[in-house]
Amino acid sequence: MTETVKLKSPIDGSIYAERPIATDQAINAAVERAKAAQADWVRIPSAERGKYMLAMLEALVAMNDEIVPEIAWQMGRPTRYGGEFGGVKERVTYMVEIAEQALKPMMASNPKEGFRRYVKKEPLGVVMVIAPWNYPYLTAVNTIVPALMAGNTVILKHAAQTLLVGERFAQAFEKVGLPKGVFQNIVMNHAQTERLLGSGKIDHVNFTGSVAGGRAIEKAAAGTFMSLGLELGGKDPAYVLPDAKLDFAIANLVDGAFFNSGQCCCGIERVYVHEKVYDDFVDGFVSLTKEYVVGNPLDQATTMGPMAQARFADLIREQKAEALRKGATAHINMKVAEDRAGSPYIPPEVLTGVDHQMSVMREESFGPIVGIMKVRDDEEAIALMNDSPYGLTASLWTGDADRAASLGDRIETGTVFMNRCDYLDPALVWTGVKDTGRGAALSPIGYDNLTRPKSYHLREAI
């Protein structure tokens, strides 16, 4: 009997899609195709590779009317938000635009007469992308496009929860005539993925997901010497300083905490507010949060759909219950008919009276709950922001850029925001510290992680 992957929709619990898992023979054949195709793909000039990427982008955008409800059925994001292709376009076009400069050889800084000395950036070979469900297009293109631009070939294994996204990428690349074997979408189970990573046939893997998943990837790849890009857990903090423009900070932090039902890699999960503005901030934050409408994501009135799976929502329920037992106060307590144990539908929640003895302030929530703490000064805020095993982004809300930069130097994080959150700028490297992972994506540095240096020391005169 053929093993399949079943995609259970969070909307109504129905099986929205089902696909057979590839056989081991099919997986091996795909890897061989990728290796063979890479030898020809690398000889195509980067400008020509860029044309394929931009044409692929156009093909994806042309599918958007079908893709938006498809995403809602797969992982629950409301259709009113219109999909991900604004960000996808920004990232794809930027990485194509900088490719030639980012990939050009580096000349030796001390010229020597009679010698030509430089370092080329060679593609790694076959790159595997293991993509997550929360932003299934945005996260995937972070690696797919620069990997292909650098002359690698790509094998995509998308999350089971967003099974159809990999097929959409494959359709787009096929439509624009990408050479066979350069990009392949494969449905695999965990055991097959681990075996493939341990086979030595993959040259680089990029994984976005849980810390446990990242450890499993490292273990599977041990001894192969392949390179890894891992974006794992997060517990991103915000600090609201006394000079912050409160209305602006409140509007952006509410959105940063609850957009996509809080299922954002760099979403706001904890907020520290200076005591001088704490009461006003909490009042405004609670008031705005109460405006959310939880329901069927296909309904245009819905601003918060279900979480992708019921077990994710149950974790939020557990974190809230634990916090309340330890003395926290819940401010929203919104009544939603479907909100019960075992249901993916859950309303947003704002907690005060929280501390770092509660899991909601320490462990990744990845859902629509946020704790707000009062702090006396910058020192207390920085200590609390750094009191975490994770470090992806941190945001500071102030009118003083110099102060933000100075504080940012002391925060253990991959990105420091000022008056912004939950955003990824493709011109800046996307990376994390501590248990958030290793490696880097986007920006010119992202190309360095998808290539290897090769030195040329040529004596011209003998």
Coordinates of N, CA and C in Angstrom, one line a residue, residues 275-458:
E275 N 7.9 52.1 32.9 CA 6.9 52.4 33.8 C 6.2 53.7 33.6
K276 N 6.8 54.7 33.0 CA 6.2 56.0 32.7 C 5.1 55.9 31.7
V277 N 5.1 55.0 30.8 CA 4.0 54.9 29.8 C 3.3 53.6 29.9
Y278 N 3.6 52.8 30.9 CA 3.0 51.4 31.0 C 1.5 51.4 30.9
D279 N 0.9 52.1 31.8 CA -0.6 52.1 31.9 C -1.3 52.5 30.6
D280 N -0.8 53.6 30.0 CA -1.4 54.0 28.8 C -1.2 53.0 27.7
F281 N 0.0 52.4 27.7 CA 0.3 51.4 26.6 C -0.6 50.2 26.7
V282 N -0.7 49.7 28.0 CA -1.6 48.5 28.2 C -3.0 48.8 27.8
D283 N -3.5 49.9 28.2 CA -4.9 50.3 27.9 C -5.1 50.3 26.4
G284 N -4.2 50.9 25.6 CA -4.3 51.0 24.2 C -4.2 49.7 23.5
F285 N -3.2 48.9 24.0 CA -2.9 47.6 23.4 C -4.1 46.6 23.6
V286 N -4.7 46.6 24.8 CA -5.9 45.8 25.0 C -7.1 46.2 24.2
S287 N -7.3 47.5 24.1 CA -8.4 48.1 23.4 C -8.4 47.7 21.9
L288 N -7.2 47.8 21.3 CA -7.0 47.4 19.9 C -7.1 45.9 19.7
T289 N -6.6 45.1 20.6 CA -6.6 43.7 20.4 C -8.1 43.2 20.4
K290 N -9.0 43.8 21.2 CA -10.3 43.4 21.3 C -11.1 43.6 19.9
E291 N -10.5 44.3 19.0 CA -11.2 44.5 17.7 C -11.0 43.3 16.7
Y292 N -10.2 42.4 17.1 CA -10.0 41.2 16.2 C -11.3 40.4 16.1
V293 N -11.5 39.9 14.9 CA -12.6 39.0 14.6 C -12.1 37.7 14.2
V294 N -12.4 36.7 15.1 CA -11.9 35.3 14.9 C -12.9 34.5 14.2
G295 N -12.5 33.8 13.1 CA -13.5 33.0 12.4 C -12.9 32.3 11.2
N296 N -13.8 31.9 10.3 CA -13.5 31.2 9.1 C -12.6 32.1 8.2
P297 N -11.4 31.7 7.8 CA -10.5 32.6 7.1 C -11.0 33.0 5.7
L298 N -12.0 32.2 5.2 CA -12.5 32.5 3.9 C -13.5 33.7 3.9
D299 N -13.9 34.1 5.1 CA -14.9 35.2 5.3 C -14.1 36.5 5.4
Q300 N -14.4 37.4 4.5 CA -13.7 38.7 4.4 C -13.8 39.5 5.7
A301 N -14.7 39.2 6.6 CA -14.8 39.9 7.9 C -13.8 39.4 8.9
T302 N -13.3 38.2 8.7 CA -12.4 37.6 9.6 C -11.0 38.2 9.6
T303 N -10.5 38.6 10.7 CA -9.1 39.2 10.8 C -8.1 38.2 11.5
M304 N -8.7 37.1 12.1 CA -7.8 36.1 12.7 C -8.4 34.7 12.4
G305 N -7.8 33.9 11.6 CA -8.3 32.6 11.4 C -7.8 31.6 12.4
P306 N -8.0 30.3 12.1 CA -7.6 29.3 13.1 C -6.1 29.1 13.0
M307 N -5.5 28.6 14.0 CA -4.1 28.2 13.9 C -4.0 27.0 13.0
A308 N -2.8 26.7 12.6 CA -2.6 25.7 11.5 C -3.0 24.3 12.0
Q309 N -2.8 24.0 13.3 CA -3.2 22.7 13.9 C -3.7 22.9 15.3
A310 N -4.6 22.0 15.7 CA -5.2 22.1 17.0 C -4.2 22.1 18.1
R311 N -3.2 21.3 17.9 CA -2.2 21.1 19.0 C -1.4 22.4 19.3
F312 N -1.3 23.2 18.2 CA -0.6 24.5 18.4 C -1.5 25.4 19.3
A313 N -2.8 25.4 19.1 CA -3.7 26.2 19.9 C -3.8 25.7 21.3
D314 N -3.7 24.4 21.5 CA -3.8 23.8 22.8 C -2.5 24.2 23.6
L315 N -1.4 24.4 23.0 CA -0.2 24.9 23.7 C -0.5 26.3 24.2
I316 N -1.1 27.2 23.4 CA -1.4 28.5 23.9 C -2.4 28.5 25.1
R317 N -3.4 27.6 25.0 CA -4.3 27.4 26.1 C -3.5 27.0 27.4
E318 N -2.6 26.1 27.2 CA -1.8 25.7 28.4 C -0.9 26.8 29.0
Q319 N -0.3 27.6 28.1 CA 0.5 28.7 28.6 C -0.3 29.7 29.3
K320 N -1.5 30.0 28.8 CA -2.4 31.0 29.4 C -2.8 30.4 30.8
A321 N -3.2 29.2 30.9 CA -3.7 28.6 32.1 C -2.6 28.6 33.2
E322 N -1.4 28.3 32.8 CA -0.3 28.3 33.7 C 0.0 29.7 34.2
A323 N 0.0 30.7 33.3 CA 0.2 32.1 33.7 C -0.8 32.5 34.7
L324 N -2.1 32.2 34.5 CA -3.2 32.6 35.4 C -3.0 31.9 36.7
R325 N -2.6 30.7 36.7 CA -2.4 30.0 38.0 C -1.3 30.7 38.8
K326 N -0.3 31.3 38.2 CA 0.8 31.9 38.8 C 0.6 33.4 39.1
G327 N -0.6 33.9 38.8 CA -1.0 35.3 39.2 C -1.1 36.3 38.1
A328 N -1.0 35.9 36.8 CA -1.1 36.8 35.7 C -2.6 37.2 35.6
T329 N -2.8 38.3 34.8 CA -4.2 38.8 34.5 C -4.4 38.7 33.0
A330 N -5.5 38.1 32.6 CA -5.9 38.1 31.2 C -6.9 39.2 30.9
H331 N -6.6 39.9 29.8 CA -7.4 41.2 29.6 C -8.4 41.0 28.4
I332 N -8.3 40.0 27.6 CA -9.2 39.9 26.5 C -10.4 38.9 26.7
N333 N -10.1 37.7 27.0 CA -11.1 36.7 27.4 C -12.3 36.8 26.4
M334 N -11.9 36.8 25.1 CA -12.9 36.9 24.0 C -13.6 35.6 23.9
K335 N -14.9 35.6 23.7 CA -15.7 34.4 23.5 C -15.8 34.1 22.0
V336 N -15.3 32.9 21.7 CA -15.4 32.3 20.4 C -16.0 31.0 20.5
A337 N -17.0 30.7 19.7 CA -17.7 29.4 19.8 C -16.8 28.2 19.7
E338 N -15.9 28.3 18.7 CA -15.1 27.1 18.4 C -13.9 27.0 19.4
D339 N -13.7 28.0 20.3 CA -12.5 27.9 21.2 C -12.7 26.9 22.3
R340 N -12.1 25.8 22.1 CA -12.2 24.7 23.1 C -11.0 23.8 22.9
A341 N -10.6 23.0 23.8 CA -9.5 22.1 23.7 C -9.7 21.2 22.5
G342 N -8.6 21.0 21.7 CA -8.7 20.2 20.5 C -9.2 21.0 19.3
S343 N -9.4 22.3 19.4 CA -9.8 23.1 18.2 C -8.7 24.1 17.9
P344 N -8.5 24.3 16.6 CA -7.4 25.2 16.1 C -7.9 26.7 16.3
Y345 N -9.2 26.9 16.5 CA -9.7 28.3 16.7 C -9.5 28.8 18.1
I346 N -8.8 29.9 18.2 CA -8.4 30.5 19.5 C -8.3 32.0 19.4
P347 N -8.9 32.8 20.3 CA -8.8 34.2 20.2 C -7.5 34.7 20.7
P348 N -7.2 36.0 20.4 CA -5.9 36.6 20.9 C -6.0 36.8 22.4
E349 N -4.9 36.8 23.1 CA -4.9 37.1 24.5 C -3.7 38.0 24.9
V350 N -4.0 38.9 25.9 CA -3.0 39.8 26.4 C -2.9 39.6 27.9
L351 N -1.7 39.3 28.4 CA -1.5 39.0 29.8 C -0.6 40.1 30.4
T352 N -1.0 40.5 31.6 CA -0.1 41.4 32.5 C 0.1 40.6 33.8
G353 N 1.0 41.2 34.6 CA 1.3 40.5 35.9 C 2.1 39.2 35.6
V354 N 2.8 39.2 34.5 CA 3.6 38.1 34.1 C 5.1 38.3 34.6
D355 N 5.8 37.2 34.6 CA 7.2 37.2 34.9 C 7.9 36.1 34.2
H356 N 9.2 36.0 34.3 CA 10.0 35.0 33.6 C 10.0 33.6 34.3
Q357 N 9.2 33.4 35.3 CA 8.9 32.1 35.8 C 7.8 31.4 35.0
M358 N 7.1 32.2 34.1 CA 6.0 31.6 33.4 C 6.5 31.3 32.0
S359 N 6.0 30.1 31.5 CA 6.4 29.7 30.1 C 6.1 30.7 29.0
V360 N 5.0 31.4 29.2 CA 4.6 32.4 28.2 C 5.6 33.5 28.0
M361 N 6.5 33.7 28.9 CA 7.5 34.7 28.8 C 8.9 34.0 28.5
R362 N 9.0 32.7 28.5 CA 10.3 32.1 28.3 C 10.3 31.1 27.1
E363 N 9.2 30.4 26.9 CA 9.2 29.4 25.8 C 8.4 29.9 24.6
E364 N 8.8 29.5 23.4 CA 8.2 29.9 22.2 C 6.7 29.6 22.2
S365 N 5.9 30.6 21.9 CA 4.4 30.4 21.9 C 4.0 30.1 20.4
F366 N 4.4 30.9 19.5 CA 4.1 30.8 18.1 C 2.6 30.8 17.9
G367 N 1.9 31.7 18.7 CA 0.5 31.8 18.6 C 0.0 33.1 19.1
P368 N -1.3 33.4 19.2 CA -1.9 34.7 19.5 C -2.0 35.0 21.0
I369 N -0.8 35.0 21.7 CA -0.7 35.4 23.1 C 0.5 36.2 23.3
V370 N 0.4 37.2 24.1 CA 1.6 38.1 24.4 C 1.5 38.5 25.9
G371 N 2.7 38.5 26.5 CA 2.8 39.0 27.9 C 3.4 40.4 27.9
I372 N 2.9 41.3 28.8 CA 3.5 42.7 28.9 C 4.0 42.9 30.3
M373 N 5.2 43.3 30.4 CA 5.8 43.6 31.7 C 6.3 45.0 31.8
K374 N 6.1 45.6 33.0 CA 6.6 46.9 33.3 C 8.1 46.9 33.7
V375 N 8.9 47.8 33.2 CA 10.3 47.9 33.6 C 10.6 49.3 34.1
R376 N 11.6 49.3 35.0 CA 12.0 50.6 35.5 C 12.9 51.5 34.6
D377 N 13.8 50.8 33.9 CA 14.8 51.5 33.1 C 15.3 50.6 32.0
D378 N 16.3 51.1 31.2 CA 16.9 50.4 30.1 C 17.6 49.1 30.6
E379 N 18.3 49.2 31.8 CA 19.0 48.1 32.3 C 18.2 46.9 32.5
E380 N 17.0 47.1 33.2 CA 16.1 46.0 33.4 C 15.5 45.5 32.1
A381 N 15.2 46.4 31.2 CA 14.7 45.9 29.9 C 15.7 45.0 29.2
I382 N 16.9 45.5 29.1 CA 17.9 44.7 28.4 C 18.1 43.3 29.0
A383 N 18.2 43.3 30.4 CA 18.4 42.0 31.1 C 17.3 41.1 30.8
L384 N 16.0 41.6 30.7 CA 14.9 40.7 30.4 C 14.9 40.3 29.0
M385 N 15.2 41.2 28.1 CA 15.2 40.8 26.7 C 16.2 39.7 26.4
N386 N 17.3 39.8 27.1 CA 18.4 38.8 26.9 C 18.2 37.5 27.7
D387 N 17.2 37.5 28.5 CA 16.9 36.3 29.4 C 16.1 35.3 28.6
S388 N 16.7 34.7 27.5 CA 16.0 33.9 26.6 C 17.0 33.0 25.9
P389 N 16.6 31.7 25.6 CA 17.5 30.9 24.8 C 17.5 31.2 23.3
Y390 N 16.7 32.2 22.9 CA 16.5 32.5 21.5 C 17.0 33.9 21.2
G391 N 17.2 34.2 19.9 CA 17.6 35.5 19.5 C 17.5 35.7 18.0
L392 N 16.3 36.0 17.5 CA 16.1 36.3 16.1 C 16.0 37.8 15.8
T393 N 14.9 38.5 16.4 CA 14.8 39.9 16.3 C 14.4 40.5 17.6
A394 N 14.7 41.8 17.8 CA 14.2 42.6 18.9 C 13.9 44.0 18.4
S395 N 12.8 44.6 19.0 CA 12.4 45.9 18.5 C 12.4 46.9 19.6
L396 N 12.8 48.1 19.3 CA 12.9 49.2 20.3 C 12.0 50.3 19.8
W397 N 11.2 50.9 20.7 CA 10.3 51.9 20.3 C 10.6 53.2 21.0
T398 N 11.2 54.1 20.2 CA 11.7 55.4 20.7 C 11.9 56.4 19.6
G399 N 12.1 57.6 19.9 CA 12.4 58.6 18.9 C 13.9 58.9 18.8
D400 N 14.7 58.2 19.5 CA 16.1 58.4 19.6 C 16.9 57.3 19.0
A401 N 17.3 57.5 17.7 CA 18.0 56.5 17.0 C 19.4 56.1 17.6
D402 N 20.1 57.1 18.1 CA 21.4 56.8 18.7 C 21.2 55.9 19.9
R403 N 20.2 56.2 20.7 CA 19.9 55.4 21.9 C 19.5 54.0 21.5
A404 N 18.7 53.9 20.5 CA 18.3 52.6 20.0 C 19.5 51.8 19.5
A405 N 20.4 52.4 18.8 CA 21.6 51.7 18.3 C 22.5 51.3 19.4
S406 N 22.6 52.1 20.4 CA 23.5 51.8 21.6 C 22.9 50.6 22.4
L407 N 21.6 50.7 22.6 CA 20.9 49.5 23.3 C 21.0 48.3 22.4
G408 N 20.8 48.4 21.1 CA 20.9 47.3 20.2 C 22.2 46.5 20.3
D409 N 23.3 47.3 20.6 CA 24.6 46.6 20.7 C 24.6 45.6 21.8
R410 N 23.7 45.8 22.8 CA 23.7 45.0 24.0 C 22.7 43.9 24.0
I411 N 21.9 43.8 22.9 CA 20.8 42.8 22.8 C 21.3 41.6 22.0
E412 N 21.1 40.4 22.6 CA 21.6 39.2 21.9 C 20.5 38.8 20.9
T413 N 20.7 39.2 19.7 CA 19.7 39.0 18.7 C 20.4 39.1 17.3
G414 N 19.6 38.6 16.3 CA 20.1 38.7 14.9 C 19.8 40.0 14.2
T415 N 18.7 40.6 14.6 CA 18.3 41.9 14.0 C 17.7 42.8 15.1
V416 N 18.1 44.0 15.0 CA 17.6 45.1 15.9 C 16.7 46.0 15.1
F417 N 15.4 46.1 15.5 CA 14.5 47.0 14.8 C 14.3 48.3 15.7
M418 N 14.0 49.4 15.1 CA 13.6 50.6 15.8 C 12.3 51.0 15.1
N419 N 11.2 51.1 15.9 CA 9.9 51.6 15.4 C 9.4 50.7 14.3
R420 N 9.8 49.4 14.4 CA 9.3 48.4 13.4 C 9.4 47.1 14.0
C421 N 8.7 46.1 13.5 CA 8.8 44.7 13.9 C 8.2 43.8 12.9
D422 N 8.5 42.5 13.0 CA 7.9 41.5 12.2 C 8.0 41.8 10.7
Y423 N 9.2 42.1 10.3 CA 9.5 42.4 8.9 C 10.9 41.9 8.6
L424 N 11.1 41.5 7.3 CA 12.3 41.1 6.8 C 12.8 41.9 5.6
D425 N 13.9 42.6 5.8 CA 14.4 43.5 4.7 C 15.5 42.6 3.9
P426 N 15.2 42.3 2.7 CA 16.2 41.5 1.9 C 17.6 42.0 1.8
A427 N 17.7 43.4 2.0 CA 19.1 44.0 1.9 C 19.9 43.7 3.1
L428 N 19.2 43.3 4.2 CA 19.9 43.0 5.5 C 19.9 41.5 5.7
V429 N 21.0 41.0 6.3 CA 21.1 39.6 6.5 C 20.1 39.1 7.5
W430 N 19.5 37.9 7.2 CA 18.6 37.3 8.1 C 19.3 36.2 8.9
T431 N 19.5 36.3 10.2 CA 20.2 35.4 10.9 C 19.8 35.4 12.4
G432 N 20.2 34.5 13.2 CA 19.9 34.4 14.6 C 21.0 34.0 15.4
V433 N 20.8 34.1 16.7 CA 21.9 33.7 17.7 C 21.2 32.7 18.7
K434 N 22.1 32.0 19.4 CA 21.7 31.0 20.5 C 20.9 29.9 19.8
D435 N 19.8 29.5 20.4 CA 19.0 28.4 19.9 C 18.2 28.7 18.7
T436 N 18.2 30.0 18.3 CA 17.5 30.4 17.0 C 18.2 29.8 15.8
G437 N 19.5 29.4 15.9 CA 20.1 28.7 14.8 C 21.4 29.2 14.4
R438 N 21.7 28.9 13.1 CA 23.0 29.3 12.5 C 22.8 29.5 11.0
G439 N 23.8 30.2 10.5 CA 23.8 30.5 9.0 C 23.1 31.8 8.8
A440 N 22.9 32.1 7.5 CA 22.4 33.5 7.2 C 21.7 33.4 5.8
A441 N 20.7 34.2 5.7 CA 20.0 34.2 4.4 C 19.8 35.7 3.9
L442 N 19.6 35.8 2.6 CA 19.4 37.1 2.0 C 20.6 38.0 2.1
S443 N 20.5 39.2 1.5 CA 21.6 40.2 1.5 C 22.8 39.5 0.7
P444 N 23.9 40.3 0.5 CA 25.0 39.7 -0.2 C 25.6 38.5 0.7
I445 N 25.5 38.6 2.0 CA 26.0 37.6 2.9 C 25.3 36.3 2.6
G446 N 24.0 36.3 2.3 CA 23.3 35.1 2.0 C 23.9 34.3 0.8
Y447 N 24.5 35.0 -0.1 CA 25.2 34.4 -1.2 C 26.4 33.7 -0.8
D448 N 27.1 34.3 0.2 CA 28.3 33.6 0.8 C 28.0 32.3 1.4
N449 N 26.8 32.1 1.9 CA 26.4 30.9 2.6 C 25.9 29.8 1.6
L450 N 25.8 30.2 0.3 CA 25.3 29.3 -0.7 C 26.4 29.0 -1.7
T451 N 27.6 29.4 -1.4 CA 28.8 29.2 -2.3 C 30.0 28.8 -1.4
R452 N 31.0 28.4 -2.1 CA 32.3 28.1 -1.4 C 33.4 28.9 -2.1
P453 N 34.4 29.4 -1.4 CA 35.5 30.1 -2.0 C 36.5 29.2 -2.7
K454 N 37.0 29.7 -3.8 CA 38.0 28.9 -4.6 C 39.0 29.9 -5.0
S455 N 40.3 29.7 -4.6 CA 41.4 30.7 -4.9 C 42.1 30.4 -6.2
Y456 N 42.5 31.4 -6.9 CA 43.2 31.3 -8.1 C 44.5 32.2 -7.9
H457 N 45.7 31.5 -8.0 CA 47.0 32.1 -7.9 C 47.7 31.9 -9.2
L458 N 47.7 32.8 -10.1 CA 48.2 32.5 -11.5 C 49.4 33.4 -11.7

